N, CA, C, O and CB atoms as a CASP TS submission, in Angstrom:
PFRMAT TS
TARGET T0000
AUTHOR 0000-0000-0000
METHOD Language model
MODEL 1
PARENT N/A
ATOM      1  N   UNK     1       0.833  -1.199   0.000  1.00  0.00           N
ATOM      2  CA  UNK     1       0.000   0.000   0.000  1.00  0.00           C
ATOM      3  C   UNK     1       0.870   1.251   0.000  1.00  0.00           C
ATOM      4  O   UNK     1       1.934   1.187   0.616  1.00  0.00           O
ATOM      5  CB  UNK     1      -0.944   0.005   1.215  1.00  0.00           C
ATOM      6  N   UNK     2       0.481   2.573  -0.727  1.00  0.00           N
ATOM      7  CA  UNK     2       1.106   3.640  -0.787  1.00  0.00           C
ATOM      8  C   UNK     2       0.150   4.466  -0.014  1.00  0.00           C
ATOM      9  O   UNK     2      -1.058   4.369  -0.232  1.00  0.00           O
ATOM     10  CB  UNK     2       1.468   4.049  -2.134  1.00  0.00           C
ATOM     11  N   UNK     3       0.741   5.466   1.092  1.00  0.00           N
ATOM     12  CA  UNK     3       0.268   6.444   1.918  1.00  0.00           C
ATOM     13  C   UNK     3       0.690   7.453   1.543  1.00  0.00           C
ATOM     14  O   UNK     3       1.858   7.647   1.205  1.00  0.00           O
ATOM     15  CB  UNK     3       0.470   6.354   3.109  1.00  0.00           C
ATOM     16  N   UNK     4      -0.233   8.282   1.547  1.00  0.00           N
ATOM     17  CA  UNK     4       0.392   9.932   1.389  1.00  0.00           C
ATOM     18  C   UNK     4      -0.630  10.727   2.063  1.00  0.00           C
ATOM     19  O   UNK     4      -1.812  10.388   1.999  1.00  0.00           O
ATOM     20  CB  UNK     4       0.579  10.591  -0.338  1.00  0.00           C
ATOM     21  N   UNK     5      -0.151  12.031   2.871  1.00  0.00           N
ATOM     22  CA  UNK     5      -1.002  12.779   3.518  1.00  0.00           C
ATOM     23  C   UNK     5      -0.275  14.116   3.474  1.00  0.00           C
ATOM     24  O   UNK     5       0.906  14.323   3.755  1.00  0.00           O
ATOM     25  CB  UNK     5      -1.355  12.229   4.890  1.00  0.00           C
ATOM     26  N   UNK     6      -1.067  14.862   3.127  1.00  0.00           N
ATOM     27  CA  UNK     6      -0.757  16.410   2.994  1.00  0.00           C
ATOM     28  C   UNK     6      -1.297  17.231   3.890  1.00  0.00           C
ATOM     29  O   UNK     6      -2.174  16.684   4.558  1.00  0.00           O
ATOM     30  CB  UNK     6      -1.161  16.964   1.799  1.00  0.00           C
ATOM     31  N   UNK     7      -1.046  18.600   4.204  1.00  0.00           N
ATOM     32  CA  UNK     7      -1.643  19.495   5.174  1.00  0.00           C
ATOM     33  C   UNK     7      -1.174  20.790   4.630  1.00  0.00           C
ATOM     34  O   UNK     7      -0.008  21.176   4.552  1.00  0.00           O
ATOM     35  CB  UNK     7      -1.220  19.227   6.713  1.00  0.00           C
ATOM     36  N   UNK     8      -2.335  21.448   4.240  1.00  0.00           N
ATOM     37  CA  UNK     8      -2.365  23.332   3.612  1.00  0.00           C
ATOM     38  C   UNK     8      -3.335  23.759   4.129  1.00  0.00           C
ATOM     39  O   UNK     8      -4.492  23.401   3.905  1.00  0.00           O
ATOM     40  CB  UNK     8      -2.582  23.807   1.918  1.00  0.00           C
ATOM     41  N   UNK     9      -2.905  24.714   5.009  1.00  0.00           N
ATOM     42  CA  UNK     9      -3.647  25.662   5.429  1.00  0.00           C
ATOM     43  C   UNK     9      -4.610  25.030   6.468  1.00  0.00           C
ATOM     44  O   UNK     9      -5.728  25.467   6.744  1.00  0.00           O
ATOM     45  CB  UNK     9      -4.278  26.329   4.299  1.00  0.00           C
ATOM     46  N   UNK    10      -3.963  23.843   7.050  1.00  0.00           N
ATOM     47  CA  UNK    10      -4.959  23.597   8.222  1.00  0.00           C
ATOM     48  C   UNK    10      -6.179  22.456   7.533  1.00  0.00           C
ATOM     49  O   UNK    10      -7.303  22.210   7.971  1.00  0.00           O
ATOM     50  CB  UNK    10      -5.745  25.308   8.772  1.00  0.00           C
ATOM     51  N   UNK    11      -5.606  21.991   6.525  1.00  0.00           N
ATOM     52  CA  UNK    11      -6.780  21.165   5.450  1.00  0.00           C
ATOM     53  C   UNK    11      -5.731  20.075   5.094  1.00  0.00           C
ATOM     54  O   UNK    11      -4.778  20.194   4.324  1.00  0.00           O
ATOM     55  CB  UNK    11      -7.502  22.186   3.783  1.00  0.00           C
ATOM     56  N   UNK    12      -6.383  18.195   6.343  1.00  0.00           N
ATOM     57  CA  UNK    12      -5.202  17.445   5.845  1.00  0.00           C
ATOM     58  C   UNK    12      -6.033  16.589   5.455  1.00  0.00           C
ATOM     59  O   UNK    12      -6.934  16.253   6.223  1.00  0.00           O
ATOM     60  CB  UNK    12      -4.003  16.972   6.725  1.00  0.00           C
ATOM     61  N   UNK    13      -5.940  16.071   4.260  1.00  0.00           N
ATOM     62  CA  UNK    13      -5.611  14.815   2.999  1.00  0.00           C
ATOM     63  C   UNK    13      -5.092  13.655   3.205  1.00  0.00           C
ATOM     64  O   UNK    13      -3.868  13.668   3.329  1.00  0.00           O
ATOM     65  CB  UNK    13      -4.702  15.150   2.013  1.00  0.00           C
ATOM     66  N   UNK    14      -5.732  12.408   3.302  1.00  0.00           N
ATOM     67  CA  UNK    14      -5.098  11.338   3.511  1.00  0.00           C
ATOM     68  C   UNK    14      -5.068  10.853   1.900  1.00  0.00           C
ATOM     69  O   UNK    14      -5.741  11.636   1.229  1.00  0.00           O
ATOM     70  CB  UNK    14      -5.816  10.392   4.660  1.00  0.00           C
ATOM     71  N   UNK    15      -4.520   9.866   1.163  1.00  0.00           N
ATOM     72  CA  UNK    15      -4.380   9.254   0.105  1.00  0.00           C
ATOM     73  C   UNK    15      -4.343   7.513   0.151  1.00  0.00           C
ATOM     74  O   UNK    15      -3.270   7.150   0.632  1.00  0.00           O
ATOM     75  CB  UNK    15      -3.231   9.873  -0.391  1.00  0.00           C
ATOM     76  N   UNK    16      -4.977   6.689  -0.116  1.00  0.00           N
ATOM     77  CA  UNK    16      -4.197   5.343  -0.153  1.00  0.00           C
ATOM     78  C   UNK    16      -4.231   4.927  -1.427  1.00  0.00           C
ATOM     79  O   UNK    16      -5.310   4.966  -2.017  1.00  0.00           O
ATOM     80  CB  UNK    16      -4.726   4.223   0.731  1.00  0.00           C
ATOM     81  N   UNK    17      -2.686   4.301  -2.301  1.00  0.00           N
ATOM     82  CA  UNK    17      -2.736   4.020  -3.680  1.00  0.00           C
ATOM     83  C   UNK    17      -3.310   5.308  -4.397  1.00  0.00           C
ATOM     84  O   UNK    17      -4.243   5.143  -5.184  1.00  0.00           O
ATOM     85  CB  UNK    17      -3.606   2.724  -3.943  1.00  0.00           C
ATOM     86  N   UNK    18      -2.853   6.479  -4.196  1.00  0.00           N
ATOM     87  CA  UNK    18      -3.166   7.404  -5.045  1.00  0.00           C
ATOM     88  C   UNK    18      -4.506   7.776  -5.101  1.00  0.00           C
ATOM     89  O   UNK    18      -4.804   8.560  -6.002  1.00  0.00           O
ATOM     90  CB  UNK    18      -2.773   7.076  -6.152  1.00  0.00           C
ATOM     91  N   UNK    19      -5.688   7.264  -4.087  1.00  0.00           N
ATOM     92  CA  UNK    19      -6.721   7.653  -4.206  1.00  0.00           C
ATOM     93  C   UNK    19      -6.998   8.712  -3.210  1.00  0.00           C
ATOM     94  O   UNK    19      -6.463   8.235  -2.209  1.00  0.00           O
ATOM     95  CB  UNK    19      -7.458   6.682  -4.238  1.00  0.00           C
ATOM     96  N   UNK    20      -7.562   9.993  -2.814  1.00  0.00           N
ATOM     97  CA  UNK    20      -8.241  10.108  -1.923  1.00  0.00           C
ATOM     98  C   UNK    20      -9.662   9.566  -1.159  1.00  0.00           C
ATOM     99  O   UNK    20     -10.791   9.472  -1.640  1.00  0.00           O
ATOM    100  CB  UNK    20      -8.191  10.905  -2.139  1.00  0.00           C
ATOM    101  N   UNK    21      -9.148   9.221   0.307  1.00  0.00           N
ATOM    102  CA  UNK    21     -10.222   8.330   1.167  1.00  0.00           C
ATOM    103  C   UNK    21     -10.335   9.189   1.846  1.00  0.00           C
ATOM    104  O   UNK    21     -11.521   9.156   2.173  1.00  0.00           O
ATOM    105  CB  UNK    21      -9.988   6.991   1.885  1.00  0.00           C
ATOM    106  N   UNK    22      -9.437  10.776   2.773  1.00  0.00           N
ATOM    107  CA  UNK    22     -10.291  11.579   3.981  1.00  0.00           C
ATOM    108  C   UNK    22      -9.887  12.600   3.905  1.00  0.00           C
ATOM    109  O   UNK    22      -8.763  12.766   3.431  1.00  0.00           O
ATOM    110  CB  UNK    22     -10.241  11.237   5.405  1.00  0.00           C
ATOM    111  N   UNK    23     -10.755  13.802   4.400  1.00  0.00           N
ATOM    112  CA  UNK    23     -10.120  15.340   4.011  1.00  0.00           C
ATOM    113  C   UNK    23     -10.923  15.612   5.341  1.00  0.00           C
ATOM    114  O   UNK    23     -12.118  15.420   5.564  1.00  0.00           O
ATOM    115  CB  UNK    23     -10.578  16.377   2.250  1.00  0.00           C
ATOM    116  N   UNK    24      -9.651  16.257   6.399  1.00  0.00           N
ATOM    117  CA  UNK    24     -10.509  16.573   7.740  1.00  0.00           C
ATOM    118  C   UNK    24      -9.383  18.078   7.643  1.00  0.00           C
ATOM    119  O   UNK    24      -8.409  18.235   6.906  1.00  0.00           O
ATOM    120  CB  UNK    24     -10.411  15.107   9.514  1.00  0.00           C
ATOM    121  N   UNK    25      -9.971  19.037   8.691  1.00  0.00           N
ATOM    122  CA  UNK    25      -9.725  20.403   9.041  1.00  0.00           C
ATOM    123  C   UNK    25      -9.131  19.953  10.462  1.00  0.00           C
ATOM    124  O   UNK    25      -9.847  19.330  11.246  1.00  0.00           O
ATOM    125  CB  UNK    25     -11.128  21.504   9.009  1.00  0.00           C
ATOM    126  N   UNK    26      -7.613  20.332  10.821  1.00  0.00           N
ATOM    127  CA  UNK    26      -6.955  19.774  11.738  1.00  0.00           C
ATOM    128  C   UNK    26      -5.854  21.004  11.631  1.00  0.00           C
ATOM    129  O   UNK    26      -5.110  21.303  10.698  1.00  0.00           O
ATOM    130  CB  UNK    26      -6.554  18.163  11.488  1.00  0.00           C
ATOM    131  N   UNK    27      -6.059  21.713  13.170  1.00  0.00           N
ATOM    132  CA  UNK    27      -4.632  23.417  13.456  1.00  0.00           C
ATOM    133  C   UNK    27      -3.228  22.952  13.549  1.00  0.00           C
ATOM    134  O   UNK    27      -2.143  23.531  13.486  1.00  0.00           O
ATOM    135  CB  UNK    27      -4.751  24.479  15.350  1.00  0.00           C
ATOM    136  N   UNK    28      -3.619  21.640  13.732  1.00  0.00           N
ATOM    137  CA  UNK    28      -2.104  21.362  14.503  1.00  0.00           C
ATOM    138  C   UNK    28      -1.773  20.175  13.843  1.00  0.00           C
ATOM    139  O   UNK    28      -1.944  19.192  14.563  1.00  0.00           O
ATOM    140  CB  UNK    28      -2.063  21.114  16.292  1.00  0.00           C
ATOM    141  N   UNK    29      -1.326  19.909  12.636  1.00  0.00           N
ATOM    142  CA  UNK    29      -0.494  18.653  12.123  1.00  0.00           C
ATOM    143  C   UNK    29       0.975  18.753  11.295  1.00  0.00           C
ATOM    144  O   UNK    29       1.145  19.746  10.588  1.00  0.00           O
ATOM    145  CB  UNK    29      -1.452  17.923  11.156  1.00  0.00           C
ATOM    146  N   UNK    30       1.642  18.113  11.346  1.00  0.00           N
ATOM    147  CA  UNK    30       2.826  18.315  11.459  1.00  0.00           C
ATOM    148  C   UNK    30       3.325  19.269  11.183  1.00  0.00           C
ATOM    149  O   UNK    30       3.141  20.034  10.236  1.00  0.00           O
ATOM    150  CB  UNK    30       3.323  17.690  11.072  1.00  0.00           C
ATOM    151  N   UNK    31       4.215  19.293  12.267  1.00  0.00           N
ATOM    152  CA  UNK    31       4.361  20.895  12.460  1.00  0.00           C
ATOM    153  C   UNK    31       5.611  20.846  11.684  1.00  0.00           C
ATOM    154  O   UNK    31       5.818  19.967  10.848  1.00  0.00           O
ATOM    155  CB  UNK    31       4.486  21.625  14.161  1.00  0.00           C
ATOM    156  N   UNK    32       6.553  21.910  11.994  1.00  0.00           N
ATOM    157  CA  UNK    32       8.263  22.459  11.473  1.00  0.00           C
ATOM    158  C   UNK    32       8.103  21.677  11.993  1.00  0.00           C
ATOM    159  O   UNK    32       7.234  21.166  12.699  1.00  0.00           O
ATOM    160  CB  UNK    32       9.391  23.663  11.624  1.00  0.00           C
ATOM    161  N   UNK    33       9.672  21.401  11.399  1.00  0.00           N
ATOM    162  CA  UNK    33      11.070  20.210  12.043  1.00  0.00           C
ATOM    163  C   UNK    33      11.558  20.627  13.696  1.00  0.00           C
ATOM    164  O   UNK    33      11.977  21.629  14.276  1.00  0.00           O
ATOM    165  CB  UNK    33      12.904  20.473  10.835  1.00  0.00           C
ATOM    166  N   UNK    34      11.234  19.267  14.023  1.00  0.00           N
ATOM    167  CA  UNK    34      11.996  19.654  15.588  1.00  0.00           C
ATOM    168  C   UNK    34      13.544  20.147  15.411  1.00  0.00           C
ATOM    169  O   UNK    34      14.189  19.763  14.435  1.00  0.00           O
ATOM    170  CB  UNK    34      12.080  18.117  16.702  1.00  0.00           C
ATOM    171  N   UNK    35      14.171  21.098  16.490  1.00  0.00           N
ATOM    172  CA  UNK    35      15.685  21.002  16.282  1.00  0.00           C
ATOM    173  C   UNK    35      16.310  19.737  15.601  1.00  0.00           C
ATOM    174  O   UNK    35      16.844  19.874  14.501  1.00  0.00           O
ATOM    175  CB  UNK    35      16.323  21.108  17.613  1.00  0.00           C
ATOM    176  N   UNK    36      16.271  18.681  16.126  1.00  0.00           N
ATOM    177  CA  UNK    36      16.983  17.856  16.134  1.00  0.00           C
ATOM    178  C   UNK    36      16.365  16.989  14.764  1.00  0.00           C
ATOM    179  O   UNK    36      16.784  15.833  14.701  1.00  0.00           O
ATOM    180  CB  UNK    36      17.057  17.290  17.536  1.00  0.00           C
ATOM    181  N   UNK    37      15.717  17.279  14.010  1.00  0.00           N
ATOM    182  CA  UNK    37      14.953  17.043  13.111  1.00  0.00           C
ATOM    183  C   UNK    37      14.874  15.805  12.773  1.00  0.00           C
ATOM    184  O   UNK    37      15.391  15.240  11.809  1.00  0.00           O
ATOM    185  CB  UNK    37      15.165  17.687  12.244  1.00  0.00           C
ATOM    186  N   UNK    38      14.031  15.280  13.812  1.00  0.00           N
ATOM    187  CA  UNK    38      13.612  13.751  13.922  1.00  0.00           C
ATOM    188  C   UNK    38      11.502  13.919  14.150  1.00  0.00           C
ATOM    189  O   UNK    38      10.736  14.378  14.997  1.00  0.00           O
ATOM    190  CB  UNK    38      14.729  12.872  15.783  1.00  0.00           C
ATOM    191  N   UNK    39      11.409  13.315  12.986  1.00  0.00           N
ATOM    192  CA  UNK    39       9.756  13.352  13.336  1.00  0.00           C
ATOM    193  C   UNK    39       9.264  12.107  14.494  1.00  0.00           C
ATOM    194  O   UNK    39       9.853  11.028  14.547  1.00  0.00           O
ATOM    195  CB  UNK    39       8.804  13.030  11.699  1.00  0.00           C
ATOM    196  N   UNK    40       8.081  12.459  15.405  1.00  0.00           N
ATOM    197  CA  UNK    40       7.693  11.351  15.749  1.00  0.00           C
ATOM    198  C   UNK    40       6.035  10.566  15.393  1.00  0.00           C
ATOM    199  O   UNK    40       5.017  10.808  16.042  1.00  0.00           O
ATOM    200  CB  UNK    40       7.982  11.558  17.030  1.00  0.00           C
ATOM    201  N   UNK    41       6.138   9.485  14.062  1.00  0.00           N
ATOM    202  CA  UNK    41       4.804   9.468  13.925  1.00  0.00           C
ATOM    203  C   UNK    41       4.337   8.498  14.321  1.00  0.00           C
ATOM    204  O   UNK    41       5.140   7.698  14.800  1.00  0.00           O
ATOM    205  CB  UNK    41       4.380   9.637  12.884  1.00  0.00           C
ATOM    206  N   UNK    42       3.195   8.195  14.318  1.00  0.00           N
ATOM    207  CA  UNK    42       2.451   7.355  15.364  1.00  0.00           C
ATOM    208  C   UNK    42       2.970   6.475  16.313  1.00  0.00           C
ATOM    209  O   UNK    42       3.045   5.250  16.401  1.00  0.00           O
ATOM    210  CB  UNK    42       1.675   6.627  14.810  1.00  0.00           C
ATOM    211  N   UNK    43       3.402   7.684  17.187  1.00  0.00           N
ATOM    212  CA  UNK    43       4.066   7.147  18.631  1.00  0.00           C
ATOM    213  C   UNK    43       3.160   6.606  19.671  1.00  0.00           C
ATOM    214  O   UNK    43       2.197   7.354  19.838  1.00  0.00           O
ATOM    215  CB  UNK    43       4.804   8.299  19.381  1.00  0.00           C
ATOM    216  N   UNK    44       3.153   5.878  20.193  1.00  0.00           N
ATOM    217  CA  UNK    44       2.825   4.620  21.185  1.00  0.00           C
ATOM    218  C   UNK    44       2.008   3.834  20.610  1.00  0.00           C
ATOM    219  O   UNK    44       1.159   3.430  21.405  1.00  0.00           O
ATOM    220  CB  UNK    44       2.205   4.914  22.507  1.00  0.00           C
ATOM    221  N   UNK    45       1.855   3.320  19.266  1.00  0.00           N
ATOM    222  CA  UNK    45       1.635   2.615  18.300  1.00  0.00           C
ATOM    223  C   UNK    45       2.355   1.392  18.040  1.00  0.00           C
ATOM    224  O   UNK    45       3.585   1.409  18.098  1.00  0.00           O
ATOM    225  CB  UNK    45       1.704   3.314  17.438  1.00  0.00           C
ATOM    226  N   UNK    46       1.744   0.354  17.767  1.00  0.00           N
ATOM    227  CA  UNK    46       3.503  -0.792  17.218  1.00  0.00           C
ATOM    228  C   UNK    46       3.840  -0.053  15.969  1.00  0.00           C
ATOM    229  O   UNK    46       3.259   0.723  15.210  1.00  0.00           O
ATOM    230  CB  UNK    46       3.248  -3.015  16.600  1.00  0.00           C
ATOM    231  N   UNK    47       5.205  -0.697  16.077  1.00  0.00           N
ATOM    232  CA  UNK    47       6.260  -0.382  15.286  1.00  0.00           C
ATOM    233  C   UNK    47       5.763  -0.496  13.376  1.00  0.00           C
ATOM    234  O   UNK    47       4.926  -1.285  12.935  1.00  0.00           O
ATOM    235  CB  UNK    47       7.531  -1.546  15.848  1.00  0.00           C
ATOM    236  N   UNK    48       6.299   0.193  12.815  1.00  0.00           N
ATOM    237  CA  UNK    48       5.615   0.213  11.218  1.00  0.00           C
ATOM    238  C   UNK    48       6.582   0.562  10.117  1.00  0.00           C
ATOM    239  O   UNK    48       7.027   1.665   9.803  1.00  0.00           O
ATOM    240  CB  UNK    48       4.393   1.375  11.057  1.00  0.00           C
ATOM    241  N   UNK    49       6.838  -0.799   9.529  1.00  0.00           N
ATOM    242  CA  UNK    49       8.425  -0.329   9.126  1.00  0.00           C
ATOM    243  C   UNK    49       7.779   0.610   7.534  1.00  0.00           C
ATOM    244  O   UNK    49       6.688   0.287   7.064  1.00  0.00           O
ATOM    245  CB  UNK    49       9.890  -2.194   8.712  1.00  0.00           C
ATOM    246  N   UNK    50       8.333   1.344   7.109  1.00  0.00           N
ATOM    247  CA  UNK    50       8.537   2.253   6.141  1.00  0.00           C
ATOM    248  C   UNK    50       9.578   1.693   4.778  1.00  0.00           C
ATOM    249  O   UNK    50      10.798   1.854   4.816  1.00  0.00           O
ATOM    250  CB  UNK    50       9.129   3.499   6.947  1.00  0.00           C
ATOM    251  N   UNK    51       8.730   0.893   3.376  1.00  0.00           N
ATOM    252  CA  UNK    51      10.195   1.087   2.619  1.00  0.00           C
ATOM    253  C   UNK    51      10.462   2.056   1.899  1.00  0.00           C
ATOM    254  O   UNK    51      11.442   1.997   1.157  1.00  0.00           O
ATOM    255  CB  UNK    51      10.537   0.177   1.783  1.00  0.00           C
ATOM    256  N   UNK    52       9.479   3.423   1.955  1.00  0.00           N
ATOM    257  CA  UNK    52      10.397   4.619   1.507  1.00  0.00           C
ATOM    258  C   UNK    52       9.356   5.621   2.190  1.00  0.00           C
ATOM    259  O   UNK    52       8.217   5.326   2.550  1.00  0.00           O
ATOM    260  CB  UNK    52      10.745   4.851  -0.378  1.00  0.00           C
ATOM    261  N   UNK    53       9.919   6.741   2.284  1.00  0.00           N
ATOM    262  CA  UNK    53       9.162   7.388   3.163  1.00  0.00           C
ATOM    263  C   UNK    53      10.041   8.835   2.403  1.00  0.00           C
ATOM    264  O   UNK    53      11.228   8.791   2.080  1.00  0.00           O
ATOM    265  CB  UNK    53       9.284   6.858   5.044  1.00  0.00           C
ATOM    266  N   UNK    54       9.046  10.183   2.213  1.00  0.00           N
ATOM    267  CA  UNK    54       9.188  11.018   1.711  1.00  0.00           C
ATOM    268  C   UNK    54       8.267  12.599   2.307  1.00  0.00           C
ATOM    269  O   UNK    54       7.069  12.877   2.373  1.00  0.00           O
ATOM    270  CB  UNK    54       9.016  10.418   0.524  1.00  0.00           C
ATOM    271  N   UNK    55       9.463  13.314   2.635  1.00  0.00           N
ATOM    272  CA  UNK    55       8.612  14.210   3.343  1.00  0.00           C
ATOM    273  C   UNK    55       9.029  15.678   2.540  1.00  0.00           C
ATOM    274  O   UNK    55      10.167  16.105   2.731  1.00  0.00           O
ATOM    275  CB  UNK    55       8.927  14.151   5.124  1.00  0.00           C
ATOM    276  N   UNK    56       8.233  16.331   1.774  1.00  0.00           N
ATOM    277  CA  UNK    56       7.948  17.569   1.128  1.00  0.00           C
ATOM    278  C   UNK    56       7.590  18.187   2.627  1.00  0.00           C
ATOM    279  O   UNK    56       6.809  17.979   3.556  1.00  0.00           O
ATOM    280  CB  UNK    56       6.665  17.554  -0.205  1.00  0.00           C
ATOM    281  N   UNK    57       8.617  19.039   2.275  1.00  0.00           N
ATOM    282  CA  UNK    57       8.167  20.945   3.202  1.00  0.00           C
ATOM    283  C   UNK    57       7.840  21.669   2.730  1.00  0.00           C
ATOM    284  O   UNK    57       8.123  21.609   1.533  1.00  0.00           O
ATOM    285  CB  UNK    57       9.003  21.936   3.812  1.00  0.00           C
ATOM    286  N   UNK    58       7.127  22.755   3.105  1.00  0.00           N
ATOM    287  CA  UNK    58       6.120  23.604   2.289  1.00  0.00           C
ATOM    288  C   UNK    58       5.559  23.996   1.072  1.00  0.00           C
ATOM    289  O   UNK    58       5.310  25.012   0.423  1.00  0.00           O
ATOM    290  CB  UNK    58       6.266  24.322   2.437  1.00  0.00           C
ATOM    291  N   UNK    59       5.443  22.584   1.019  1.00  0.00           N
ATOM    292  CA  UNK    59       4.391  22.418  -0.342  1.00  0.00           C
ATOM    293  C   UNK    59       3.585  21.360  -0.329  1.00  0.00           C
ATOM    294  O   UNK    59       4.293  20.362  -0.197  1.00  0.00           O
ATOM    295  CB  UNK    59       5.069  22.249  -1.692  1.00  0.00           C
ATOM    296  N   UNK    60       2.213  21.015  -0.416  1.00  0.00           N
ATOM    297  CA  UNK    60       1.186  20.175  -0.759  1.00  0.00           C
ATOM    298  C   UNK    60       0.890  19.854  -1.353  1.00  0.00           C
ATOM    299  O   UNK    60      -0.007  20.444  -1.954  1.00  0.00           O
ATOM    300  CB  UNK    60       0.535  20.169  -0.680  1.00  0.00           C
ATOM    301  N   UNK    61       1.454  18.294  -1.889  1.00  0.00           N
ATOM    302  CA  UNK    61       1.345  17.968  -3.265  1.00  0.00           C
ATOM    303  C   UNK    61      -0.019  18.148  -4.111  1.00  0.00           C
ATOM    304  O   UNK    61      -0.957  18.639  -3.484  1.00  0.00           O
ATOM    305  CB  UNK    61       1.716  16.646  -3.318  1.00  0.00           C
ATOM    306  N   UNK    62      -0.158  17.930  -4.974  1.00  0.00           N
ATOM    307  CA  UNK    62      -1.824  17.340  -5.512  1.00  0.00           C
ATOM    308  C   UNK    62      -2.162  16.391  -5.516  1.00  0.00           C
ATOM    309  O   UNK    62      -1.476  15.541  -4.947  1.00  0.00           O
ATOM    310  CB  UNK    62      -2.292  17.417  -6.621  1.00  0.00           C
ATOM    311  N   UNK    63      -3.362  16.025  -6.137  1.00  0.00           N
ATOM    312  CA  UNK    63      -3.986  14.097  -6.097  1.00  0.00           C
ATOM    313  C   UNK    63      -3.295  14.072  -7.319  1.00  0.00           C
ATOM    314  O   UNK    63      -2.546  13.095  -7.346  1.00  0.00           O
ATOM    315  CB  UNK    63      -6.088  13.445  -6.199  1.00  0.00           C
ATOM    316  N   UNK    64      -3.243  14.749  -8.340  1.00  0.00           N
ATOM    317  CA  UNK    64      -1.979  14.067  -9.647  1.00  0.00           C
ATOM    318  C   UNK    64      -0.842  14.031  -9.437  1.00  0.00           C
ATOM    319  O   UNK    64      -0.315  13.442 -10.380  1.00  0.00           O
ATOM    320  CB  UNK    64      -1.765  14.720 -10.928  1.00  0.00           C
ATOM    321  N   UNK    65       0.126  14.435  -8.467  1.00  0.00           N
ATOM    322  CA  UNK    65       1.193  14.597  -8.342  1.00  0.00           C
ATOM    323  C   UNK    65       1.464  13.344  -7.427  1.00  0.00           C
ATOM    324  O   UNK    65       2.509  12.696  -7.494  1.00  0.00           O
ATOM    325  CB  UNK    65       1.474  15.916  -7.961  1.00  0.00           C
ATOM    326  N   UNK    66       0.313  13.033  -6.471  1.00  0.00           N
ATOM    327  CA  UNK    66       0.368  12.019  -5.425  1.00  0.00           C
ATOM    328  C   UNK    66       0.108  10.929  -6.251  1.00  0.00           C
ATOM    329  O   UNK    66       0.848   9.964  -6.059  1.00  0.00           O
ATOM    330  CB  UNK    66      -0.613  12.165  -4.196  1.00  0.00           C
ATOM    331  N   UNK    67      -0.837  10.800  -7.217  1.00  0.00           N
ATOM    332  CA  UNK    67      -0.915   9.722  -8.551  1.00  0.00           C
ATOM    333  C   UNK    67       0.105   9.184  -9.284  1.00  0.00           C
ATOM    334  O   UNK    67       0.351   7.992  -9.463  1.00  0.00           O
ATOM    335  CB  UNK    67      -1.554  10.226  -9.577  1.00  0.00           C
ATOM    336  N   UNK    68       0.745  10.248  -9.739  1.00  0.00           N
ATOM    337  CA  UNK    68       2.200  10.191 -10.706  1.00  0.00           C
ATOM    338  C   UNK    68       3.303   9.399  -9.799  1.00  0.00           C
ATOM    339  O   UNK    68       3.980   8.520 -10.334  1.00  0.00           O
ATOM    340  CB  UNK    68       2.906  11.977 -11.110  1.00  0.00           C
ATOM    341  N   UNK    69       3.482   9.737  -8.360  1.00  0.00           N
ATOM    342  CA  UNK    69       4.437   9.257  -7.810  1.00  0.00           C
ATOM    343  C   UNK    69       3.873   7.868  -7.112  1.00  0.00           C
ATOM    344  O   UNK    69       4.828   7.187  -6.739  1.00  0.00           O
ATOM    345  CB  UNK    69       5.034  10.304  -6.944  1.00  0.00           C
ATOM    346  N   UNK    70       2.423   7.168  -6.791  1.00  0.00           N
ATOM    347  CA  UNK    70       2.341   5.946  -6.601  1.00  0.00           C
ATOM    348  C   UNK    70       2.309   5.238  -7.977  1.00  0.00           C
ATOM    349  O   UNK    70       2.766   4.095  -7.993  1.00  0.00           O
ATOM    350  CB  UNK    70       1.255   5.705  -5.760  1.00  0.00           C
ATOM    351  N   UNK    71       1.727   5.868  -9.390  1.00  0.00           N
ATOM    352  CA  UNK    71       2.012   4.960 -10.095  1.00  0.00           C
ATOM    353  C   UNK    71       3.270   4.505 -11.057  1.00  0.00           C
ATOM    354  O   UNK    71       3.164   3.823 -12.076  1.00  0.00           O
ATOM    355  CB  UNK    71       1.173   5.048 -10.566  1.00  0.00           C
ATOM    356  N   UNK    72       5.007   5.266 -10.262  1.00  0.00           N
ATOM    357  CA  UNK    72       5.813   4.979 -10.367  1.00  0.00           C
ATOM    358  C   UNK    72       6.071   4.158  -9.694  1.00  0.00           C
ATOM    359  O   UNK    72       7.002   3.580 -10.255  1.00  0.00           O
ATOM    360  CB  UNK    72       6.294   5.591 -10.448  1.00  0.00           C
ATOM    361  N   UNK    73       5.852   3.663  -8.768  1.00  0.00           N
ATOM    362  CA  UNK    73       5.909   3.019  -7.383  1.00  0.00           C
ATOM    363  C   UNK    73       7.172   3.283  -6.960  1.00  0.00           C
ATOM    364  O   UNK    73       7.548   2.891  -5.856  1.00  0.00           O
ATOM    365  CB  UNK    73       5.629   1.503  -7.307  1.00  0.00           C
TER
END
């Protein structure tokens, strides 16, 4: 499965396989980079290994752009 989730302007986007499945209004999601610029995501969760993981800063992709890059896989 391919995940992607965006956040503009307080408006976050979930994606699975390039589709959109949820669009919720949320003030506070990932924020700037901590100093030490280590994210923590779904912490006290089991463990969820990642085989690629890609994080765009200030910019929100689109559903074609999020398309284009799952159907490169």
């Amino acid at each position: 499965k391919h995940l992607a989730i965006t956040c503009d302007n307080g408006i976050v986007k979930m994606y699975i396989d390039g589709v959109l499945i949820e669009t919720v209004y949320n003030t506070y999601f990932l924020p700037d980079a901590p100093t030490n610029g280590i994210y923590k995501i779904g912490e006290g969760i089991p463990k969820i290994t990642f085989k690629n993981m890609q994080i765009y800063k200030g910019t929100a992709l689109t559903q074609a752009e999020i398309q284009t890059i799952y159907n490169e896989g």
